[in-house]
Short mmCIF file of C-alpha atoms in Angstrom, two decimals:
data_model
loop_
_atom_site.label_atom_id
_atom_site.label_comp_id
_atom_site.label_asym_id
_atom_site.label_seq_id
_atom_site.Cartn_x
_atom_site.Cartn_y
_atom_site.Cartn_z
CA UNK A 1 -25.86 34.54 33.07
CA UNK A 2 -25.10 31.18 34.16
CA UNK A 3 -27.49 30.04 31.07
CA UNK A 4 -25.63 31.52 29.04
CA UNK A 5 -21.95 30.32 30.57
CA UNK A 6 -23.52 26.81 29.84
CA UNK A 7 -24.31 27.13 26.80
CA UNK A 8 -21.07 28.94 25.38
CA UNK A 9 -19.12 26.04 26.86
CA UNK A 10 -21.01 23.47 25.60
CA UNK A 11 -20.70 25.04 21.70
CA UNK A 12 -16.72 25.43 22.79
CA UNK A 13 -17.18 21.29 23.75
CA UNK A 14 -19.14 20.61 20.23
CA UNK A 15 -16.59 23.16 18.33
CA UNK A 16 -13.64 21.11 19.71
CA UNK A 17 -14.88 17.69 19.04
CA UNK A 18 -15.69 18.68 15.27
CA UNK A 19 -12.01 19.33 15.06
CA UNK A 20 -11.17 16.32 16.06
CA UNK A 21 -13.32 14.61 13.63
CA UNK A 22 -12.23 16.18 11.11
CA UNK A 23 -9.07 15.52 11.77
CA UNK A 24 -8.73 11.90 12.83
CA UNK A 25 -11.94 10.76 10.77
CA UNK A 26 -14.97 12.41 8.33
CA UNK A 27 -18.51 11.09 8.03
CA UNK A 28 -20.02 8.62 5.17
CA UNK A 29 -23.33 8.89 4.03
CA UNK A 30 -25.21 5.11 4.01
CA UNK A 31 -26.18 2.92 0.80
CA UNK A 32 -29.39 0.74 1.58
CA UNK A 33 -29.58 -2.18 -0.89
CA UNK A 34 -32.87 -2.23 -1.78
CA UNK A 35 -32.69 -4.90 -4.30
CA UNK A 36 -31.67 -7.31 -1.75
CA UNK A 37 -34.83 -7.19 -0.27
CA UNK A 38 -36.26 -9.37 -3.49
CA UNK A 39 -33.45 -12.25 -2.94
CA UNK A 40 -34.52 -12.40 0.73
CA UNK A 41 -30.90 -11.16 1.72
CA UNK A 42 -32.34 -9.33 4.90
CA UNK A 43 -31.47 -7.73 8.56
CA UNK A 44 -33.11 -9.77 11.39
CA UNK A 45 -36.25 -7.61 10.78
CA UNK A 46 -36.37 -8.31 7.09
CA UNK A 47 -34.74 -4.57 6.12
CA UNK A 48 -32.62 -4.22 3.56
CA UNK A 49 -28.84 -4.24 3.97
CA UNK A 50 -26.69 -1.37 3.92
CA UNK A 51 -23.29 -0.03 3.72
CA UNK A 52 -20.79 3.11 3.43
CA UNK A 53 -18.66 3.77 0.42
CA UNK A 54 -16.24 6.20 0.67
CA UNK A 55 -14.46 6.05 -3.43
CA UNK A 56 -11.31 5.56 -4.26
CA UNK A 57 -9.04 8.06 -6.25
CA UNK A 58 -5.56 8.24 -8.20
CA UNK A 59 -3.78 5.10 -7.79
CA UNK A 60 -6.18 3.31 -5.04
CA UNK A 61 -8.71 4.19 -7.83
CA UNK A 62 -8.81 0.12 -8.52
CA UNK A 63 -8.26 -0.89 -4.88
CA UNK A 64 -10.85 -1.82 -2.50
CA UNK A 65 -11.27 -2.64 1.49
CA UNK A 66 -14.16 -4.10 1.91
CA UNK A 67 -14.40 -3.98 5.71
CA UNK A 68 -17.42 -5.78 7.99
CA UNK A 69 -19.00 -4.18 11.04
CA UNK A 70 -18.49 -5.92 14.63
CA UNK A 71 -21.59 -5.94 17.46
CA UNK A 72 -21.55 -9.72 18.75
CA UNK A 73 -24.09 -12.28 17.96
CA UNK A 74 -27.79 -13.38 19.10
CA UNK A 75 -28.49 -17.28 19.86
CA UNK A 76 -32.15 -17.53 20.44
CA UNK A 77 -35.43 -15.88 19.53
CA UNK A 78 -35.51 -13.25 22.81
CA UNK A 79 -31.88 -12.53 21.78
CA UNK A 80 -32.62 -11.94 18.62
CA UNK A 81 -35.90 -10.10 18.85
CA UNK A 82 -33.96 -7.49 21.04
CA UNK A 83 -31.55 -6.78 18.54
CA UNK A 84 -33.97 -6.53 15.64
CA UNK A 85 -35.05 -3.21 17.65
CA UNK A 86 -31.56 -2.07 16.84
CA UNK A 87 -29.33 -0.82 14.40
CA UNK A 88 -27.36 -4.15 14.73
CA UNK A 89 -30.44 -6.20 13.56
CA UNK A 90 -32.18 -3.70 11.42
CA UNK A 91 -31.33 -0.97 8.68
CA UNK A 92 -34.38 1.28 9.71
CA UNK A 93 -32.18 1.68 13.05
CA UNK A 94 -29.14 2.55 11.37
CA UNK A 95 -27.64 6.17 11.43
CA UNK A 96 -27.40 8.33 8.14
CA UNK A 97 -23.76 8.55 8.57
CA UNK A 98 -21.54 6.90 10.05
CA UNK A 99 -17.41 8.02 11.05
CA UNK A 100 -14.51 6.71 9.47
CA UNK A 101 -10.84 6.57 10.71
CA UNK A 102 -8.07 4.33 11.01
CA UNK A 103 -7.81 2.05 8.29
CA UNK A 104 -10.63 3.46 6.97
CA UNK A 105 -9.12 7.11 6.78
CA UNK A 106 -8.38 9.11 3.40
CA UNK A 107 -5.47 11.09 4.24
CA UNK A 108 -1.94 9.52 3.66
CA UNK A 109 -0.73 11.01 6.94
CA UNK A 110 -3.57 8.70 8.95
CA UNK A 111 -3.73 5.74 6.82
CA UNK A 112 -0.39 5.69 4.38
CA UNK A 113 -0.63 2.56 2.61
CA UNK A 114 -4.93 2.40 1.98
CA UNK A 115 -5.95 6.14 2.44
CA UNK A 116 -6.75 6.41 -1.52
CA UNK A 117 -8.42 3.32 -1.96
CA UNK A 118 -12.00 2.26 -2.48
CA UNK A 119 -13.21 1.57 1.92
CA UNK A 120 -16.51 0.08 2.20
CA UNK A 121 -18.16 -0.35 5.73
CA UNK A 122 -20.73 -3.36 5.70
CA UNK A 123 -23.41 -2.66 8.27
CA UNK A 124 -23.85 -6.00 10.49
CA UNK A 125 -27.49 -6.65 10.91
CA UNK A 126 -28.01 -10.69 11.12
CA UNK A 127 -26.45 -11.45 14.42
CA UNK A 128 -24.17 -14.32 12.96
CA UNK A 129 -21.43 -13.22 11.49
CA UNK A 130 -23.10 -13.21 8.27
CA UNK A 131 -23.08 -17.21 7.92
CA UNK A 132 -26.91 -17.69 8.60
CA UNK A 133 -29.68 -19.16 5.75
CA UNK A 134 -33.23 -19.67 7.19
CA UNK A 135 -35.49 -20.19 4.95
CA UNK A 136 -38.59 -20.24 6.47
CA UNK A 137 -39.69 -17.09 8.43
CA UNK A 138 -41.62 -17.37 11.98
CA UNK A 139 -44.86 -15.69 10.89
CA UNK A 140 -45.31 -14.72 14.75
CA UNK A 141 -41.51 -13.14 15.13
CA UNK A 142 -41.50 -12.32 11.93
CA UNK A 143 -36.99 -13.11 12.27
CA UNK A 144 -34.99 -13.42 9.17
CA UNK A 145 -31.79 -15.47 9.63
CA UNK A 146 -30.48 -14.72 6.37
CA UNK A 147 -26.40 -13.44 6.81
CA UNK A 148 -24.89 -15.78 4.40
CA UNK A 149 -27.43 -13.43 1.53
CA UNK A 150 -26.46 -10.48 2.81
CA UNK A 151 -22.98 -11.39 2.24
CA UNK A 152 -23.65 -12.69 -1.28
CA UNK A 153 -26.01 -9.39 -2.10
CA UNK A 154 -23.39 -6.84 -1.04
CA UNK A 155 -20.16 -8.28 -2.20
CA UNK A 156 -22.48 -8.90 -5.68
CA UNK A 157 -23.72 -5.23 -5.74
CA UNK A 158 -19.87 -3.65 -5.13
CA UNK A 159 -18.69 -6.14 -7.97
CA UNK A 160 -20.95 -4.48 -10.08
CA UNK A 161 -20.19 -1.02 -9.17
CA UNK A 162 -16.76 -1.67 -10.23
CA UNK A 163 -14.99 -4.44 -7.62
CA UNK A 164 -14.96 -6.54 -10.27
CA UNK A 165 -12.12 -4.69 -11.91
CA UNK A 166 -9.95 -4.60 -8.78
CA UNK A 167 -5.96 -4.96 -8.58
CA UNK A 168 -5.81 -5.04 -4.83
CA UNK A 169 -9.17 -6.36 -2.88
CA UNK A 170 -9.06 -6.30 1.14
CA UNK A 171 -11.82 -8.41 3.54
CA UNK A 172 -11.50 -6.83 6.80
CA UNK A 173 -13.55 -6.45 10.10
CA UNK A 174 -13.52 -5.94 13.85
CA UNK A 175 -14.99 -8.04 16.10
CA UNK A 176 -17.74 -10.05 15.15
CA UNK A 177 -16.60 -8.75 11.78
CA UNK A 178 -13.54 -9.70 12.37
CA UNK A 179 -14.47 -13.24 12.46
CA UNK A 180 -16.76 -13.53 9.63
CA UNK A 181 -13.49 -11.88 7.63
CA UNK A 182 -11.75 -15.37 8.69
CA UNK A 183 -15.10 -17.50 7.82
CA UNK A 184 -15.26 -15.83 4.52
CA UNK A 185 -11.98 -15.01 3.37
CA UNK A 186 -11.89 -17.57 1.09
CA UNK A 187 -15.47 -17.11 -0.65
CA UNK A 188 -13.98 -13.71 -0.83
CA UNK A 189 -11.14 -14.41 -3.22
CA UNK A 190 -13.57 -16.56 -5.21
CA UNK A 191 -15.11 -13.73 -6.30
CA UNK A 192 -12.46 -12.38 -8.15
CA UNK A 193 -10.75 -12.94 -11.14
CA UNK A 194 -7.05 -15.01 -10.98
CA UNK A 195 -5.09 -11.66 -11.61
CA UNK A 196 -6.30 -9.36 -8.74
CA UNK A 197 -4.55 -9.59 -5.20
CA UNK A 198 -6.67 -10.65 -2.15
CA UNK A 199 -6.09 -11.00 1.22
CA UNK A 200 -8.28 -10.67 4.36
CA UNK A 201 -7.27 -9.34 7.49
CA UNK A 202 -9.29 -10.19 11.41
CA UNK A 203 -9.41 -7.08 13.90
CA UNK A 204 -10.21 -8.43 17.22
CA UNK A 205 -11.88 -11.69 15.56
CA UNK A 206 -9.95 -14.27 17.07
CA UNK A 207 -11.77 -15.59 19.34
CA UNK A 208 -10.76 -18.68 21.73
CA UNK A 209 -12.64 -21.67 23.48
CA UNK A 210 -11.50 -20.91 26.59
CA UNK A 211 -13.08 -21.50 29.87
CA UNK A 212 -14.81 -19.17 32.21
CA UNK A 213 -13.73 -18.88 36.04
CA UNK A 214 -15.82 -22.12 36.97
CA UNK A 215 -13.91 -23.91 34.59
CA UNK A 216 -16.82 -23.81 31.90
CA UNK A 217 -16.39 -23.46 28.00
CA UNK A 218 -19.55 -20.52 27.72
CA UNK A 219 -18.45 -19.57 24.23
CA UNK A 220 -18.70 -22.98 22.80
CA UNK A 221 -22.38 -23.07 24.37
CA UNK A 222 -23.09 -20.03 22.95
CA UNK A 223 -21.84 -20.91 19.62
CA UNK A 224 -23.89 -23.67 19.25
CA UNK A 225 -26.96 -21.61 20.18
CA UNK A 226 -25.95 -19.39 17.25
CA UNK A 227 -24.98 -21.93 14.75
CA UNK A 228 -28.52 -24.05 15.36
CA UNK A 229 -30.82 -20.60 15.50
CA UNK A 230 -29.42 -19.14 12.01
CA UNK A 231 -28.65 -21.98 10.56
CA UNK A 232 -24.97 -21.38 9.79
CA UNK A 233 -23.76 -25.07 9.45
CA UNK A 234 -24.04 -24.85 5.76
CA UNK A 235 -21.73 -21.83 5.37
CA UNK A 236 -18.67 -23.15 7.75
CA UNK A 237 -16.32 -25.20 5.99
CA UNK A 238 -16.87 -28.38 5.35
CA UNK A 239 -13.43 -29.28 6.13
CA UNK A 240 -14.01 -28.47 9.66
CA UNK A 241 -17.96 -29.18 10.02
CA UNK A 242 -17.15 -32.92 8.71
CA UNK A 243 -14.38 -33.36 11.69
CA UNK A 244 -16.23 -31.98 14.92
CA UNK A 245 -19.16 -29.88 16.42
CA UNK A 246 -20.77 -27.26 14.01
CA UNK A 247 -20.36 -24.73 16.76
CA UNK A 248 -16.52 -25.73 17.31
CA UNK A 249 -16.29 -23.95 13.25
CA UNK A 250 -17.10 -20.98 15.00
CA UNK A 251 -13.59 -20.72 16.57
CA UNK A 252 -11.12 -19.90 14.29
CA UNK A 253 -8.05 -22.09 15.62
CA UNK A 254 -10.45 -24.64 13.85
CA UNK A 255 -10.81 -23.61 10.88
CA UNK A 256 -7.55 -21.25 9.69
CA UNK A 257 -5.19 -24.23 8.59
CA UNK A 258 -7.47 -24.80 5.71
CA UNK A 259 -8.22 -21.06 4.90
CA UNK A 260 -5.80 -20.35 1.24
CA UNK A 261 -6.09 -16.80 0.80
CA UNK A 262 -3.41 -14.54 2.77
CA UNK A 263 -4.34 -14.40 6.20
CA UNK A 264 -3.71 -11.36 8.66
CA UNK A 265 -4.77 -11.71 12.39
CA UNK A 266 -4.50 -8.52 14.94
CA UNK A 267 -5.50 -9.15 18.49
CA UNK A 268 -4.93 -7.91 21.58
CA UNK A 269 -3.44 -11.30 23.95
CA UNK A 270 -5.95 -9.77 26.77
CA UNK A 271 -9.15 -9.06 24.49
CA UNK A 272 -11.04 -7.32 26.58
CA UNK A 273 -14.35 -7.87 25.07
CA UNK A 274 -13.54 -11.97 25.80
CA UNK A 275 -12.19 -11.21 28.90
CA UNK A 276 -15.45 -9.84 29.98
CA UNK A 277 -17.64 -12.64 28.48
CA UNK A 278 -16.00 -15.38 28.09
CA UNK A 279 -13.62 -15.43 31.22
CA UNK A 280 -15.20 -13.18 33.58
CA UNK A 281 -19.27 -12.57 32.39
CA UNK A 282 -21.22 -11.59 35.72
CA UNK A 283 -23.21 -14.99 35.73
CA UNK A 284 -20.02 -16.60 36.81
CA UNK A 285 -19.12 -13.32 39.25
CA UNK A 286 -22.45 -12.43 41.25
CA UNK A 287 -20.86 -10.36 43.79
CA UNK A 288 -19.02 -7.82 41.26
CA UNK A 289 -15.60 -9.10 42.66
CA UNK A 290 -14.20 -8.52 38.66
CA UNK A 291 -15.85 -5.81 38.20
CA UNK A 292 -13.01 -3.12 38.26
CA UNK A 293 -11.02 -5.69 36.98
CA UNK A 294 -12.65 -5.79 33.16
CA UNK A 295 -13.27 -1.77 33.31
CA UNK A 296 -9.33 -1.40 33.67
CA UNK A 297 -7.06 -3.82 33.80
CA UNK A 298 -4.85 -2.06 35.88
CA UNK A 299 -7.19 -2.24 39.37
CA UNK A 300 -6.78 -6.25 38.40
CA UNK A 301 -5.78 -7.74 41.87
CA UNK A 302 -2.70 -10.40 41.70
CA UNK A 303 -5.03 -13.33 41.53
CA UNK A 304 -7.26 -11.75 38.83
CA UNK A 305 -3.62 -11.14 36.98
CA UNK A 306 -2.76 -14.42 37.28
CA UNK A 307 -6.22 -16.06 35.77
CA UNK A 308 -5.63 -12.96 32.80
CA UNK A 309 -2.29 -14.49 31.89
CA UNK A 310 -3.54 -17.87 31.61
CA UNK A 311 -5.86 -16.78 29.38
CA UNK A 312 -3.00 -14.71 27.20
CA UNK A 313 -0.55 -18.05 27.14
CA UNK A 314 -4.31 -20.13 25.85
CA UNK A 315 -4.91 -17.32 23.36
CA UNK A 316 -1.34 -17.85 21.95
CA UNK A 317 -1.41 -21.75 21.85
CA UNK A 318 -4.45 -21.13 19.91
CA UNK A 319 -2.56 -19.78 17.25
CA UNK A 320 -0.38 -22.70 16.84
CA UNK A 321 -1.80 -23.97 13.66
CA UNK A 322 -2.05 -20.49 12.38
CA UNK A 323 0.90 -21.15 10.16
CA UNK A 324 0.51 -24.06 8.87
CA UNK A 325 -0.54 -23.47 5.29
CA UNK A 326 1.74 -22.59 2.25
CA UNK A 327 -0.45 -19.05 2.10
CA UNK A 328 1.20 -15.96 3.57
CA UNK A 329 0.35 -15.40 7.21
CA UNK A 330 0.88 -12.59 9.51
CA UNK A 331 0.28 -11.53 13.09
CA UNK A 332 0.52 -8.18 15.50
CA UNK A 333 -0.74 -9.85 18.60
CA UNK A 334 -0.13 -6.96 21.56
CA UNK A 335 -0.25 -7.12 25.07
CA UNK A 336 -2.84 -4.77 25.49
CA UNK A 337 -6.37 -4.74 26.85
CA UNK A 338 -8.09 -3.92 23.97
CA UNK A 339 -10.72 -4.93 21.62
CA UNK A 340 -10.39 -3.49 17.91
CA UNK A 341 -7.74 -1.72 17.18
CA UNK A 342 -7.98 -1.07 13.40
CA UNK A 343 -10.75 1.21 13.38
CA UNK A 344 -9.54 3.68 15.64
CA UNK A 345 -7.13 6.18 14.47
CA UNK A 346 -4.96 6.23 18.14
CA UNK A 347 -4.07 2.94 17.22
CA UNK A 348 -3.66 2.38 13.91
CA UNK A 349 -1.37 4.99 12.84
CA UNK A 350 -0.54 7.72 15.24
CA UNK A 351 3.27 9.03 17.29
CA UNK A 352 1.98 7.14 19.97
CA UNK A 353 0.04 4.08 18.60
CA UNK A 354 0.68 0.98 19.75
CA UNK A 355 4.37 -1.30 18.18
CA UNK A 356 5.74 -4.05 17.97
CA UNK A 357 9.20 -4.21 17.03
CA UNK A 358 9.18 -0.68 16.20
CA UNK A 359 6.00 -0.85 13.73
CA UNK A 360 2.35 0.18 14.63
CA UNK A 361 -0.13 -1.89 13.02
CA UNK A 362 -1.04 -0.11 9.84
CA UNK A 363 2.92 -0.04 9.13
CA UNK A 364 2.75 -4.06 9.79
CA UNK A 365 -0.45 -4.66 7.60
CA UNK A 366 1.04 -2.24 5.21
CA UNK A 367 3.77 -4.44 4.70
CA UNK A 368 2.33 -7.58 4.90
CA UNK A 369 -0.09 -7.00 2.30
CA UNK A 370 2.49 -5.19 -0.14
CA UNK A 371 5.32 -8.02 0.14
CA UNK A 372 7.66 -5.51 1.64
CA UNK A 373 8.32 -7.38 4.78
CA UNK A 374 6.64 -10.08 6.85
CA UNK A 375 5.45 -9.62 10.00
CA UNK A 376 4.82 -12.33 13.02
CA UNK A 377 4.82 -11.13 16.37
CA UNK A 378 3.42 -11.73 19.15
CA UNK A 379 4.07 -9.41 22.66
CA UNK A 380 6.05 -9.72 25.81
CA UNK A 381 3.46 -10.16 28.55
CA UNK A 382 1.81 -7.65 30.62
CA UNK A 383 2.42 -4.75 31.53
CA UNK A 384 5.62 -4.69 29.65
CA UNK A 385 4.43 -3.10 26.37
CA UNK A 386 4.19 0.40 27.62
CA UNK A 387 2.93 1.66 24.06
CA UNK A 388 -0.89 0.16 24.94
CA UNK A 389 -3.62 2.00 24.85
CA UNK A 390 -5.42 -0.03 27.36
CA UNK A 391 -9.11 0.26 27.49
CA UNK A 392 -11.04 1.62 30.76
CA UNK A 393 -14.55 1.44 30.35
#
């Protein structure tokens, strides 16, 4: 009897969450690019790329969001070995399917202003934000640090499959994706003719040189690990790369005055994900003392408070030179501990979503990207924003 208690609750558990897939996202079979393979553009393990294509229809029928998976980065050969055992560094890891929602829904009522476009997931598997170009392959790990291909390869292969012929074009990502939106927004555009609109848009990709709680800058370290092991220098703009450190290209308050193409940046001030690893990693924090800290923000002690709103007033004087170009530029930076925010239908576009100034963030991007209003704001501190949704791990 209690077997069978078990097992009915457990099918009313799987019943429920069904529902609410269906509901606030639907699954998307994956595309492996085969031909890839013969141009070298390759996963860490020397897979093919892939990616999920969910078509377009009416009048998004010649729109497309071309939007780039986020899962960090590897910066040396044990780093990147372990990840080659994974879906982030190799297709053969990858699910069948994979969930989309939020910006990547296709009902109006979840996603108003892209639901009926062309939404293309790009499946990160090189560990570099898609910048990297090895040549030569270690016979003994048998690592392929080929990103900047992949890029290429895919973007190629959706031209072909009708891209080419877009009115409206979209370069998005979270995260790690997020970032290689910024470092590629412009290669982007140059893939299209003069007459079709592009603009790119960073979820949770703007990441800051800040320092750790000994004072340390352990992002710029591990940039430069990344940018030497996958060769990335060539694939950072050279009008950054000629003026400092390869691995300073890596942080986008370096390299966004120069980027021309429409520019839209979402962040949360308290990332969480750089909170955790940049400010707060547990090499700096051997007794656990931050521990509930980074899980929620709200068992943050006043000292641990303190050190998190340095790092939100560092985060916004990194934006500084974020407007100076002639380009249209746009910002919904919350106060919220949070990392990605696109992606997820809560807060995208949902009654209780995360605002500022009385617009969640698909209502901003929405009318950013259709010249219906600009948008630049950045949050009151925390906790005043009490629409969050404020991660607890």
């Amino acid at each position: 009897m209690m077997i069978r208690k078990t097992w009915l609750w457990l099918c009313v558990i799987l019943i429920g969450s069904l529902r609410v897939m269906r509901t606030y996202g639907f699954y998307v079979n994956i595309t492996y690019l085969e031909s890839a393979v013969d141009i070298g553009a390759v996963c860490l393990d020397g897979s093919p790329p892939a990616y999920h294509w969910n078509m377009g229809s009416g009048a998004g029928i010649n729109n497309w969001l071309v939007h780039i998976e986020g899962g960090g980065w590897c910066n040396n050969v044990s780093t990147c070995l372990a990840r080659s055992l994974t879906r982030l560094g190799s297709s053969k890891q990858m699910m069948e399917q994979v969930a989309f929602s939020g910006i990547l829904h296709d009902e109006p009522q979840y996603n108003p202003d892209f639901y009926n476009w062309n939404k293309i997931k790009v499946r990160y598997c090189d560990g570099a934000s898609f910048t990297g170009d090895v040549e030569n392959v270690d016979p003994e790990t048998n690592l392929h640090f080929r990103g900047a291909r992949i890029f290429n390869a895919v973007i190629e292969d959706l031209l072909a499959k009708g891209m080419i012929n877009a009115e409206n074009a979209i370069l998005s990502g979270c995260s790690a994706g997020g970032l290689a939106s910024i470092l590629h927004c412009d290669k982007f555009k140059a893939f299209f003719p003069a007459s079709t609109t592009v603009k790119c848009l960073a979820d949770a990709g703007y990441f800051i040189n800040s320092k750790d709680l000994f004072g340390k800058r352990r992002l710029e370290a591990f940039y430069d690990d990344v940018v030497n092991i996958h060769g990335s220098a060539k694939s950072l703009p050279p009008s950054c790369t000629s003026k400092m450190n390869n691995s300073l290209c890596f942080f986008p308050e370096n390299v966004v005055q120069e980027i021309e193409t429409p520019l839209f940046v979402t962040n949360a001030a308290y990332d969480s994900w750089q909170i955790k690893n940049a400010v707060a990693p547990g090499v700096v924090d051997p007794h656990g003392k931050w521990h509930d800290c980074k899980m929620d923000i709200e068992q943050c002690s006043s000292d641990q408070i303190e050190i998190i709103q340095e790092f939100r007033l560092e985060f916004i004087r990194a934006l500084d030179g974020f407007f100076g170009t002639s380009s249209p530029r746009g910002m919904f930076i919350n106060s919220c501990y949070a990392h990605c925010q696109t992606e997820i239908q809560e807060t995208w576009y949902m009654s209780d979503s995360p605002m500022l100034s009385n617009k969640t963030i698909a209502e901003a991007v929405g009318d950013w990207f259709y010249d219906r209003s600009a948008f630049e704001e950045i949050d009151c501190p925390y906790p005043c924003d009490k629409t969050c949704h404020n991660r607890i791990f």
